[in-house]
XYZ file of C-alpha atoms in Angstrom:
406
model
C 87.847 -55.287 9.180
C 85.390 -51.987 9.135
C 81.981 -52.422 10.957
C 78.734 -51.362 10.365
C 76.057 -48.753 12.468
C 73.949 -51.813 12.929
C 70.950 -49.565 14.203
C 70.723 -49.006 10.393
C 69.698 -52.730 10.412
C 67.161 -52.227 12.861
C 64.668 -50.293 10.652
C 61.566 -51.870 9.244
C 61.492 -52.259 5.571
C 62.451 -49.211 3.329
C 61.144 -45.322 4.003
C 56.970 -45.209 3.712
C 57.835 -42.763 0.445
C 60.132 -44.986 -1.336
C 57.963 -48.122 -0.870
C 55.177 -46.209 -2.584
C 57.494 -45.152 -5.287
C 58.188 -48.555 -6.450
C 54.815 -49.687 -6.181
C 53.787 -46.980 -8.280
C 56.500 -47.415 -10.854
C 55.812 -50.926 -11.282
C 51.999 -50.702 -11.801
C 52.609 -47.612 -14.146
C 55.189 -49.932 -15.985
C 52.877 -52.905 -16.442
C 49.906 -50.206 -17.393
C 51.280 -47.756 -20.076
C 47.547 -46.575 -21.039
C 46.710 -46.029 -17.519
C 46.772 -42.214 -16.015
C 47.808 -42.643 -12.644
C 47.121 -39.100 -10.525
C 49.271 -39.032 -7.388
C 48.345 -37.527 -4.194
C 50.304 -39.533 -1.981
C 53.633 -37.654 -1.534
C 52.899 -33.994 -0.328
C 55.334 -32.551 -3.337
C 53.851 -29.129 -5.008
C 53.090 -28.664 -8.734
C 52.464 -25.128 -9.047
C 55.679 -22.803 -10.750
C 57.607 -20.694 -8.390
C 55.744 -17.458 -7.938
C 57.406 -14.776 -10.382
C 58.574 -12.550 -7.541
C 60.659 -15.807 -6.238
C 61.878 -16.276 -10.057
C 63.050 -12.877 -10.568
C 64.938 -12.708 -7.234
C 66.724 -15.925 -8.262
C 67.620 -14.438 -12.012
C 69.247 -11.455 -10.177
C 71.174 -13.517 -7.882
C 72.471 -15.303 -10.699
C 73.670 -12.378 -12.257
C 75.605 -11.083 -9.070
C 77.443 -14.655 -9.140
C 78.627 -14.446 -12.651
C 79.952 -11.074 -11.651
C 83.469 -10.997 -9.367
C 82.516 -7.577 -7.466
C 79.192 -9.275 -6.543
C 80.338 -13.283 -6.112
C 79.361 -14.756 -3.141
C 81.231 -18.102 -2.003
C 80.484 -19.465 1.248
C 77.671 -18.256 3.348
C 77.439 -17.456 6.944
C 77.586 -20.220 9.255
C 73.657 -19.048 10.384
C 72.949 -18.105 7.114
C 72.966 -14.662 5.482
C 72.038 -11.659 7.658
C 69.479 -10.549 5.074
C 67.203 -13.394 4.965
C 67.705 -14.031 8.973
C 66.439 -10.429 9.320
C 63.482 -10.636 7.433
C 62.333 -13.901 9.011
C 62.614 -12.618 12.145
C 60.289 -9.656 11.545
C 57.797 -11.233 9.377
C 57.453 -14.567 11.132
C 58.089 -13.687 14.622
C 57.929 -10.148 15.428
C 55.163 -9.459 13.438
C 53.126 -12.019 15.394
C 54.686 -10.857 18.854
C 57.094 -13.371 19.394
C 60.485 -12.080 20.761
C 63.217 -14.000 17.970
C 65.994 -12.478 17.171
C 67.991 -13.180 13.897
C 70.934 -14.324 15.540
C 68.641 -17.040 16.977
C 67.631 -18.305 13.495
C 69.794 -21.042 11.421
C 69.284 -21.190 7.783
C 69.131 -24.950 6.328
C 68.266 -26.455 2.993
C 65.055 -27.503 4.473
C 62.794 -28.567 7.785
C 63.638 -32.492 6.975
C 67.330 -32.509 7.196
C 67.072 -30.278 10.115
C 64.334 -32.711 11.832
C 66.474 -35.798 11.802
C 69.640 -34.114 12.669
C 68.709 -31.876 15.565
C 68.938 -35.123 17.512
C 72.309 -35.237 17.579
C 72.968 -32.424 20.293
C 70.763 -34.177 22.703
C 72.234 -37.538 24.541
C 71.223 -41.408 23.682
C 69.718 -41.597 26.798
C 66.807 -39.194 26.370
C 63.608 -40.729 25.839
C 61.301 -39.360 22.591
C 57.853 -39.185 22.665
C 55.954 -38.938 19.356
C 52.506 -38.403 18.057
C 50.971 -41.918 17.011
C 50.513 -41.191 13.640
C 53.758 -39.347 13.143
C 56.099 -38.033 10.014
C 58.508 -41.213 9.610
C 61.480 -39.233 9.873
C 61.336 -38.199 13.526
C 61.287 -41.629 14.881
C 63.787 -43.123 12.157
C 66.253 -40.753 12.807
C 66.411 -41.973 16.283
C 66.719 -45.671 15.318
C 69.640 -44.431 13.394
C 71.211 -42.973 16.501
C 70.596 -45.906 18.616
C 68.116 -44.184 21.072
C 64.922 -46.213 20.060
C 65.911 -49.786 21.921
C 63.602 -52.806 20.099
C 61.440 -53.280 17.705
C 58.119 -55.106 18.267
C 57.324 -56.359 14.933
C 53.907 -57.265 15.607
C 52.919 -53.831 17.393
C 55.227 -52.192 15.063
C 56.622 -50.048 17.788
C 59.701 -49.829 19.661
C 60.534 -49.987 23.089
C 62.135 -47.007 23.982
C 59.773 -44.373 22.239
C 57.077 -43.017 23.985
C 53.949 -42.786 21.418
C 50.893 -40.217 22.030
C 47.975 -41.657 20.525
C 46.458 -39.408 18.181
C 42.581 -40.369 16.984
C 39.303 -39.596 16.217
C 38.331 -39.460 20.043
C 41.229 -36.504 20.908
C 40.645 -34.731 17.572
C 44.051 -36.431 16.465
C 46.000 -34.121 19.098
C 48.056 -35.930 21.843
C 46.949 -36.099 24.993
C 49.992 -35.219 27.863
C 52.091 -38.466 27.959
C 51.972 -40.692 31.548
C 55.470 -41.096 30.927
C 57.614 -38.627 31.242
C 59.844 -37.969 27.748
C 63.233 -35.729 27.666
C 62.387 -34.682 23.907
C 58.597 -34.375 22.334
C 58.014 -34.121 19.024
C 54.923 -32.058 17.831
C 54.118 -31.169 14.059
C 51.052 -28.560 13.791
C 49.266 -28.639 11.541
C 49.914 -31.786 11.550
C 51.210 -34.080 8.851
C 49.687 -36.564 8.362
C 46.330 -35.903 9.524
C 45.560 -32.295 8.917
C 45.128 -31.438 12.566
C 45.647 -28.352 14.247
C 46.026 -27.238 17.586
C 44.783 -24.389 19.381
C 47.047 -21.726 21.499
C 45.715 -22.894 24.533
C 46.389 -26.484 24.290
C 49.849 -25.877 22.874
C 50.377 -23.356 25.830
C 49.455 -26.451 28.279
C 52.434 -28.465 26.518
C 55.061 -25.788 26.702
C 54.036 -25.615 30.557
C 54.236 -29.389 30.752
C 57.763 -29.490 28.917
C 58.956 -26.359 31.464
C 57.712 -28.425 34.282
C 59.134 -32.009 33.519
C 62.635 -30.199 31.622
C 61.930 -31.664 28.456
C 62.383 -29.709 25.234
C 59.738 -29.715 22.544
C 61.047 -29.957 18.756
C 58.157 -28.322 16.936
C 57.500 -29.052 13.504
C 55.807 -25.756 11.891
C 56.498 -26.588 8.268
C 52.507 -26.207 7.445
C 52.135 -22.569 9.097
C 51.041 -21.079 6.131
C 47.476 -22.883 5.888
C 46.493 -22.146 8.894
C 42.745 -20.354 8.475
C 41.483 -20.455 12.166
C 42.585 -17.592 14.713
C 43.145 -19.330 17.474
C 45.353 -21.900 15.643
C 48.752 -20.482 16.478
C 51.547 -19.928 13.683
C 54.419 -20.451 15.838
C 55.207 -22.013 19.568
C 56.950 -18.970 20.447
C 53.163 -17.305 20.706
C 53.286 -19.390 23.998
C 54.125 -17.917 26.892
C 57.732 -20.034 28.157
C 58.303 -21.262 25.022
C 61.787 -19.838 24.514
C 63.344 -22.074 27.828
C 61.988 -25.277 25.814
C 61.258 -25.320 22.458
C 63.246 -25.556 19.464
C 61.159 -24.696 16.114
C 61.648 -25.917 12.925
C 60.461 -24.321 9.342
C 60.402 -25.009 5.781
C 60.015 -22.817 2.585
C 58.959 -26.294 0.658
C 55.071 -25.826 1.407
C 54.365 -22.183 1.539
C 56.821 -21.366 -1.754
C 56.742 -24.097 -3.288
C 60.606 -24.779 -2.683
C 60.775 -28.487 -2.864
C 62.797 -28.727 -5.593
C 65.110 -25.478 -4.500
C 65.569 -26.576 -1.092
C 65.758 -24.027 2.083
C 64.535 -24.055 5.715
C 65.482 -22.863 9.222
C 65.591 -23.880 12.852
C 65.171 -21.230 15.624
C 66.837 -21.935 19.151
C 66.266 -19.402 21.695
C 69.408 -18.484 23.719
C 67.225 -19.283 26.947
C 66.606 -22.636 26.074
C 69.300 -24.395 28.106
C 70.518 -27.622 29.781
C 72.435 -26.604 33.344
C 74.493 -23.391 31.956
C 75.245 -24.512 28.374
C 72.990 -23.003 25.554
C 71.540 -25.201 23.166
C 71.905 -22.411 20.097
C 75.543 -23.365 20.744
C 75.825 -26.785 20.289
C 73.523 -26.331 17.191
C 75.754 -24.017 16.163
C 78.747 -25.727 16.729
C 77.130 -28.931 14.504
C 76.037 -26.418 11.706
C 79.151 -24.987 11.117
C 81.095 -28.787 11.347
C 78.553 -30.389 9.455
C 77.052 -27.890 7.147
C 78.402 -25.332 4.858
C 74.838 -23.079 3.802
C 72.132 -23.223 1.739
C 73.321 -21.310 -1.565
C 73.207 -17.457 -2.246
C 70.752 -17.913 -5.160
C 68.406 -19.966 -2.902
C 68.626 -17.445 0.095
C 67.804 -14.312 -1.796
C 65.031 -16.359 -3.379
C 64.007 -16.871 0.662
C 64.081 -13.324 0.888
C 61.477 -12.385 -1.998
C 59.202 -14.717 -0.110
C 58.744 -11.604 2.496
C 58.334 -8.903 -0.351
C 54.581 -7.233 -0.740
C 54.577 -9.110 -4.011
C 56.212 -12.468 -2.860
C 53.366 -12.560 0.023
C 50.684 -11.614 -2.146
C 51.838 -14.374 -4.665
C 52.248 -16.657 -2.176
C 48.860 -16.265 -0.643
C 47.483 -16.966 -3.943
C 49.377 -20.549 -4.270
C 48.359 -21.502 -0.591
C 44.675 -20.672 -1.609
C 45.110 -22.679 -4.694
C 46.010 -26.037 -2.391
C 43.576 -25.510 0.003
C 40.347 -25.221 -2.776
C 42.080 -28.806 -3.783
C 41.689 -29.796 -0.204
C 38.334 -28.638 -0.029
C 37.095 -30.161 -3.174
C 38.680 -33.626 -1.671
C 37.583 -33.433 1.551
C 33.818 -32.277 0.173
C 33.693 -34.674 -2.325
C 35.010 -37.484 -0.111
C 32.095 -36.337 2.468
C 29.474 -36.754 -0.070
C 30.537 -40.266 -1.094
C 30.156 -41.083 2.581
C 34.109 -41.467 3.472
C 34.566 -40.453 7.182
C 37.343 -37.594 6.756
C 39.353 -34.770 8.768
C 41.803 -32.131 8.133
C 41.654 -29.958 5.043
C 40.831 -26.860 6.930
C 44.343 -25.777 8.261
C 46.387 -28.308 6.404
C 46.906 -29.363 2.824
C 46.019 -33.152 3.520
C 42.859 -34.968 4.161
C 42.980 -38.047 6.532
C 40.074 -40.551 5.786
C 39.141 -43.805 7.152
C 39.244 -46.902 5.060
C 36.188 -48.403 3.912
C 35.267 -51.506 5.042
C 37.672 -52.592 6.958
C 40.437 -52.172 4.566
C 43.980 -52.038 5.646
C 45.661 -48.924 4.863
C 47.853 -51.042 1.954
C 44.872 -53.035 0.835
C 42.820 -49.535 -0.177
C 46.228 -48.208 -1.584
C 46.321 -51.090 -3.803
C 42.444 -50.978 -4.040
C 42.409 -47.192 -5.459
C 45.816 -47.770 -7.475
C 44.131 -50.611 -9.418
C 40.470 -49.160 -9.490
C 40.865 -45.382 -9.575
C 44.717 -45.020 -10.769
C 44.882 -42.763 -7.881
C 47.728 -42.936 -5.121
C 47.532 -42.019 -1.567
C 49.896 -42.981 1.335
C 48.631 -46.060 3.989
C 48.086 -44.531 7.566
C 50.191 -47.284 8.826
C 53.361 -45.929 7.323
C 52.999 -43.141 9.876
C 52.556 -45.520 12.956
C 50.126 -48.221 14.502
C 47.467 -45.720 15.094
C 47.098 -44.902 11.506
C 46.381 -48.337 10.402
C 42.978 -47.694 9.258
C 43.513 -44.390 7.696
C 44.514 -43.000 4.462
C 46.350 -39.618 3.849
C 45.698 -38.068 0.426
C 47.419 -34.438 0.028
C 45.899 -31.231 -1.870
C 49.477 -30.258 -3.743
C 48.162 -32.110 -6.942
C 46.915 -29.495 -10.065
C 42.872 -28.828 -9.634
C 42.149 -30.581 -12.689
C 43.545 -33.867 -11.564
C 42.453 -33.331 -7.821
C 39.057 -33.384 -9.343
C 39.563 -35.979 -11.876
C 40.930 -38.075 -8.894
C 38.063 -37.445 -6.672
C 35.719 -38.020 -8.994
C 37.260 -41.323 -9.898
C 37.120 -42.311 -5.877
C 33.322 -41.248 -6.147
C 32.565 -43.634 -9.021
C 33.821 -46.616 -6.753
C 31.342 -46.265 -5.185
C 32.448 -47.933 -1.865
């Protein structure tokens, strides 16, 4: 008789955003007259930039002709896209990343969950707390996290690095030595950023203890401060200790199009084995590549028109972030984020738990956010709002919250 992967049975409850979706759908069904404004899930609302749409149309036309038709993509991704990424995201910032160290995928979420497959199950992982749930959940599924403590909401074999107001929501170097370190900056969910000097400390630490940093830079397009690095490879020594994951979802609005990439430098080795080779084997065996049409759309992101049009979109969302931040601060909330990231992290009022505040906002203001506890134990007592709504809905949502006069 067949058997299950019992690690899946260890997962507590459903995926955070699935739970939110069910709650909101139930409320909307019971109150069809209410306009619910969703500032919970980090999904974009602005349409694809014109230059991207044009590139996709052209690629579709190519697929309709025998002489320009494309089948399976190359294993690493098309060279035209990898070259554009290497030139614009790395060489332009002084990072020595080459096109053949870039693996094209359908998004950072998949890569950040799948990357653990190339590592042994007895590796200890370290995560920020609070943290994007996929990092932990994917390791639970693999059987790397030990046993779950329901009261503390922690896993026995996971090293948690508290991110609190006292350390500006950036982690300190852990006392226990990890093998794999998950870092995400600008951060989801707290919206915090890390300076280059501070990130250099992490790179030096990883090289010293023989750890690998899995660096999620999905929100680098939203960085506004000069001392915040856009890539971990801006730090000396990162090529021997860091894997970087990127996404086109938030910088180019590809949440419904799906495109991302992972960078693994060839100097990153375990003994004599290149991690680049392991990921290449995994990539080639389990993945058939992002569609040609989508990769041409990704290439358009790096054109002059693409950069200009997407700069406007990022500014649109950051205008929303500023409105949320300033509006809630005026209303007396303790808030952070919203400067280098499209997320605002706020302290829940009157000692409410995250889910209590979620229910209160949904019922009293018809506004949806995300309870901080869904991101880890140190997220309790906090709440995340996203800036990815329309400006009109953002203004209305903030005004509704302010009218509650907590």
